[in-house]
Amino acid sequence: MKSAAGGKEINLENLLGKTVLVIGGGGREHAIVDALSRSPQVAKIYCAPGNAGIGEQAFNVPLKDTDVEGLKAFALENKVDLTVVGPEASLAAGVVDAFRAAGLAIFGHTQAATAIESSKEFAKRLMAKYGVPTAAYQSFSDYEEALAYVAARPFPAVLKYDGLAAGKGVVIAQDLDEARKALADMLLDKSFGEGRVVVEDFLTGPEFSFLCFVDGERVYPMPLSQDHKRAYDGDKGPNTGGMGAYTGLPFITEEDREFAFREILCKTASAMAAEGLPLSGVLYGGLIKTPDGIKVIEFNARFGDPETEVVLPLLQSDIYDIFEGVATGHPVEEPLWSGDVTLGVVLASKGYPGHYEKGFDIGGLDNVDAKLYHMGTGVRDGRFFTAGGRVLMVVASGGDVLQAREKVYREIAKIDCENLYYRKDIAHIALK
Ligand code: AMP
Ligand code: GLY
């Protein structure tokens, strides 16, 4: 939009606000788009590829999240002020490097820094070198050597394929037989491709997620959250992408949080900077509270899903300022967070994470008095239908976990769809 004023051309779009592109198309990106839509500075949001629910708050762009050249061309053509990356696949494809080379501001890590997530061995080596607490480990490319190491350590043994294996590259072997099978699969049959295997000690205790915005050595913590990875109540059944999450973890003391922040998140950010791989996006610590203290299970180089959907609704600061500050290397004001807690439950297609059918109508959404983040929906004739394994996440807030939980389940009951299931026990650890 252009207009003439005093003989000068003024770009009204710039005056009216910023244009943002969000890369990705799941519940995590819906929560990011939702947070951006609360920013008074943001005038226009694109999401590539987005999804049916995101389409209510942003313009969906039919580009794959790994189509680096297509995304860059789109951002240049549409005068995007800032791009925010959701998925690790986009980071690993080098989207940040390509955007920066074209002079575009982007929130996310370089391809090289994404190794903190994409290579387990890189992450373990970094932690060992800088004294970040994690399970003892060794890494192998040779099957016989790996087996000999496993045989000499206590069981269970944790075997991790070194690479992005979509969460399927971790095997907890209870005995030597199971370890032999898994190692043969990874190192002899190369089921996940060419790669090494990290073998590490098994840790026990409750797991939790500590996400921070990181710009080099500046680390801005977000509220702690806990995911629920198993499909069914009581943490039974197969692993999924995550069936629910909440904030306000009662089993983590302020002292624990402070330790994790300083000795894990800040130390790792400094370590990455010292290695010449400064971070410029989200550092996600997948942590565990063991009897010997808090340790790292894994790092991710991005927002968690479904953690983002419970964390970002608590943000009271303008998220555009945070994204822009980190993307351009400028300090930002310490983000402010609501003192409430949130709890979110994922509605998944029956059969997920195995085979499931799609295309079922979802009714009643207009009556839901809670946040609704779409993970896998489509829309036809103005009605949403199921279009993925994880379909929707319903998120409510409250003064405590019990309040938030009661509200979420009350609101979910208003949703009418014959092919959805969900866990009834999200935050069970908090309510024991
Ligand atoms: P990762 O892909 O490294 O996050 O591993 C996936 C899941 O496996 C984690 O969320 C844990 O539940 C489990 N896991 C991984 N490493 C360990 C470990 N050293 N001890 C116990 N459980 C682990
Ligand atoms: N919530 C697990 C993940 O985002 O990897």
XYZ file of N, CA and C in Angstrom, residues 18-22 24-39 42-61 309 312-313 319 370-375 377 379 384 392-393 395:
171
model
N 4.341 -4.840 11.130
C 5.319 -5.778 10.576
C 4.648 -6.968 9.905
N 5.369 -7.495 8.936
C 4.931 -8.719 8.262
C 5.828 -9.858 8.724
N 5.217 -10.927 9.193
C 5.970 -12.057 9.746
C 5.621 -13.331 8.977
N 6.627 -14.151 8.754
C 6.415 -15.481 8.164
C 6.776 -16.528 9.217
N 5.858 -17.437 9.496
C 6.138 -18.552 10.404
C 6.275 -19.810 9.550
N 6.247 -23.819 9.232
C 5.744 -25.009 9.898
C 4.230 -25.079 9.767
N 3.641 -26.139 10.302
C 2.197 -26.277 10.114
C 1.528 -27.175 11.138
N 1.991 -27.127 12.381
C 1.382 -27.957 13.419
C 0.850 -27.118 14.561
N 0.563 -27.772 15.683
C 0.049 -27.072 16.857
C 1.053 -26.069 17.395
N 2.317 -26.439 17.325
C 3.378 -25.525 17.784
C 3.333 -24.215 16.990
N 3.209 -24.340 15.671
C 3.181 -23.128 14.841
C 1.882 -22.353 15.063
N 0.791 -23.074 15.366
C -0.455 -22.359 15.660
C -0.283 -21.501 16.914
N 0.401 -22.070 17.906
C 0.636 -21.310 19.146
C 1.561 -20.113 18.895
N 2.528 -20.285 18.002
C 3.432 -19.168 17.664
C 2.651 -18.078 16.931
N 1.820 -18.494 15.972
C 0.998 -17.536 15.219
C 0.047 -16.812 16.175
N -0.542 -17.552 17.101
C -1.479 -16.973 18.068
C -0.768 -15.917 18.932
N 0.453 -16.245 19.367
C 1.214 -15.293 20.190
C 1.576 -14.050 19.368
N 1.971 -14.256 18.123
C 2.302 -13.107 17.259
C 1.078 -12.245 16.997
N -0.088 -12.880 16.916
C -1.293 -12.103 16.609
C -1.682 -11.206 17.782
N -1.106 -11.459 18.966
C -1.358 -10.585 20.123
C -0.403 -9.386 20.133
N 0.577 -9.380 19.221
C 1.531 -8.267 19.200
C 0.939 -7.071 18.465
N 2.474 -6.322 14.924
C 2.389 -7.249 13.791
C 1.109 -6.997 13.002
N 1.287 -6.708 11.708
C 0.127 -6.394 10.869
C -0.311 -7.597 10.043
N 0.653 -8.437 9.659
C 0.311 -9.511 8.730
C 1.145 -10.744 9.046
N 0.493 -11.898 9.117
C 1.223 -13.137 9.407
C 0.983 -14.123 8.270
N 2.070 -14.655 7.721
C 2.001 -15.765 6.776
C 2.475 -17.008 7.514
N 1.948 -18.163 7.100
C 2.441 -19.416 7.680
C 2.602 -20.444 6.568
N 3.809 -21.030 6.480
C 4.102 -21.989 5.420
C 4.484 -23.342 6.009
N 3.732 -24.431 5.786
C 2.494 -24.417 4.998
C 1.255 -24.032 5.803
N 1.361 -23.941 7.155
C 0.173 -23.653 7.968
C -0.771 -24.851 7.999
N -1.947 -24.654 8.549
C -2.989 -25.687 8.517
C -4.351 -24.991 8.586
N -5.417 -25.780 8.597
C -6.761 -25.187 8.486
C -7.058 -24.224 9.637
N -6.633 -24.588 10.851
C -6.895 -23.718 12.006
C -6.039 -22.465 11.969
N -4.773 -22.643 11.594
C -3.861 -21.492 11.484
C -4.422 -20.508 10.468
N -5.088 -21.041 9.433
C -5.669 -20.210 8.368
C -6.687 -19.194 8.876
N -7.171 -19.376 10.108
C -8.102 -18.388 10.670
C -7.354 -17.174 11.229
N -6.054 -17.339 11.483
C -5.280 -16.239 12.092
C -4.133 -15.757 11.221
N -3.847 -16.489 10.129
C -2.705 -16.140 9.278
C -3.044 -16.532 7.842
N -2.227 -16.065 6.906
C -2.396 -16.482 5.515
C -1.532 -17.720 5.290
N -2.160 -18.854 4.984
C -1.378 -20.051 4.697
C -0.694 -19.926 3.339
N 0.539 -20.399 3.293
C 1.327 -20.341 2.057
C 1.693 -21.776 1.683
N 2.486 -25.029 23.089
C 1.064 -24.699 23.180
C 0.634 -24.382 24.618
N 3.531 -20.662 25.569
C 3.370 -19.324 24.973
C 2.103 -18.583 25.414
N 0.990 -19.267 25.732
C -0.158 -18.491 26.213
C 0.131 -17.718 27.497
N 5.861 -10.842 21.850
C 6.751 -11.887 21.322
C 7.524 -11.399 20.100
N -11.824 -22.195 25.505
C -10.418 -22.478 25.838
C -9.641 -22.256 24.551
N -8.312 -22.266 24.661
C -7.534 -22.110 23.434
C -7.589 -23.409 22.654
N -7.711 -23.276 21.339
C -7.776 -24.440 20.461
C -6.644 -24.328 19.459
N -5.670 -25.202 19.574
C -4.583 -25.188 18.591
C -4.752 -26.377 17.656
N -4.752 -26.082 16.369
C -4.942 -27.141 15.379
C -3.607 -27.786 15.043
N -3.596 -29.108 15.064
C -2.372 -29.848 14.752
C -2.502 -30.518 13.391
N -5.821 -30.623 10.974
C -7.219 -30.509 10.547
C -7.273 -30.019 9.110
N -10.414 -28.162 6.319
C -11.695 -27.462 6.388
C -12.417 -27.627 5.050
N -14.553 -27.949 10.106
C -13.262 -28.624 10.236
C -13.448 -30.146 10.231
N -6.006 -31.893 17.342
C -6.278 -30.627 18.022
C -5.651 -30.666 19.400
N -5.321 -29.502 19.918
C -4.929 -29.430 21.323
C -5.794 -28.366 21.994
N -6.296 -26.088 25.285
C -5.441 -25.562 26.350
C -6.230 -24.586 27.224
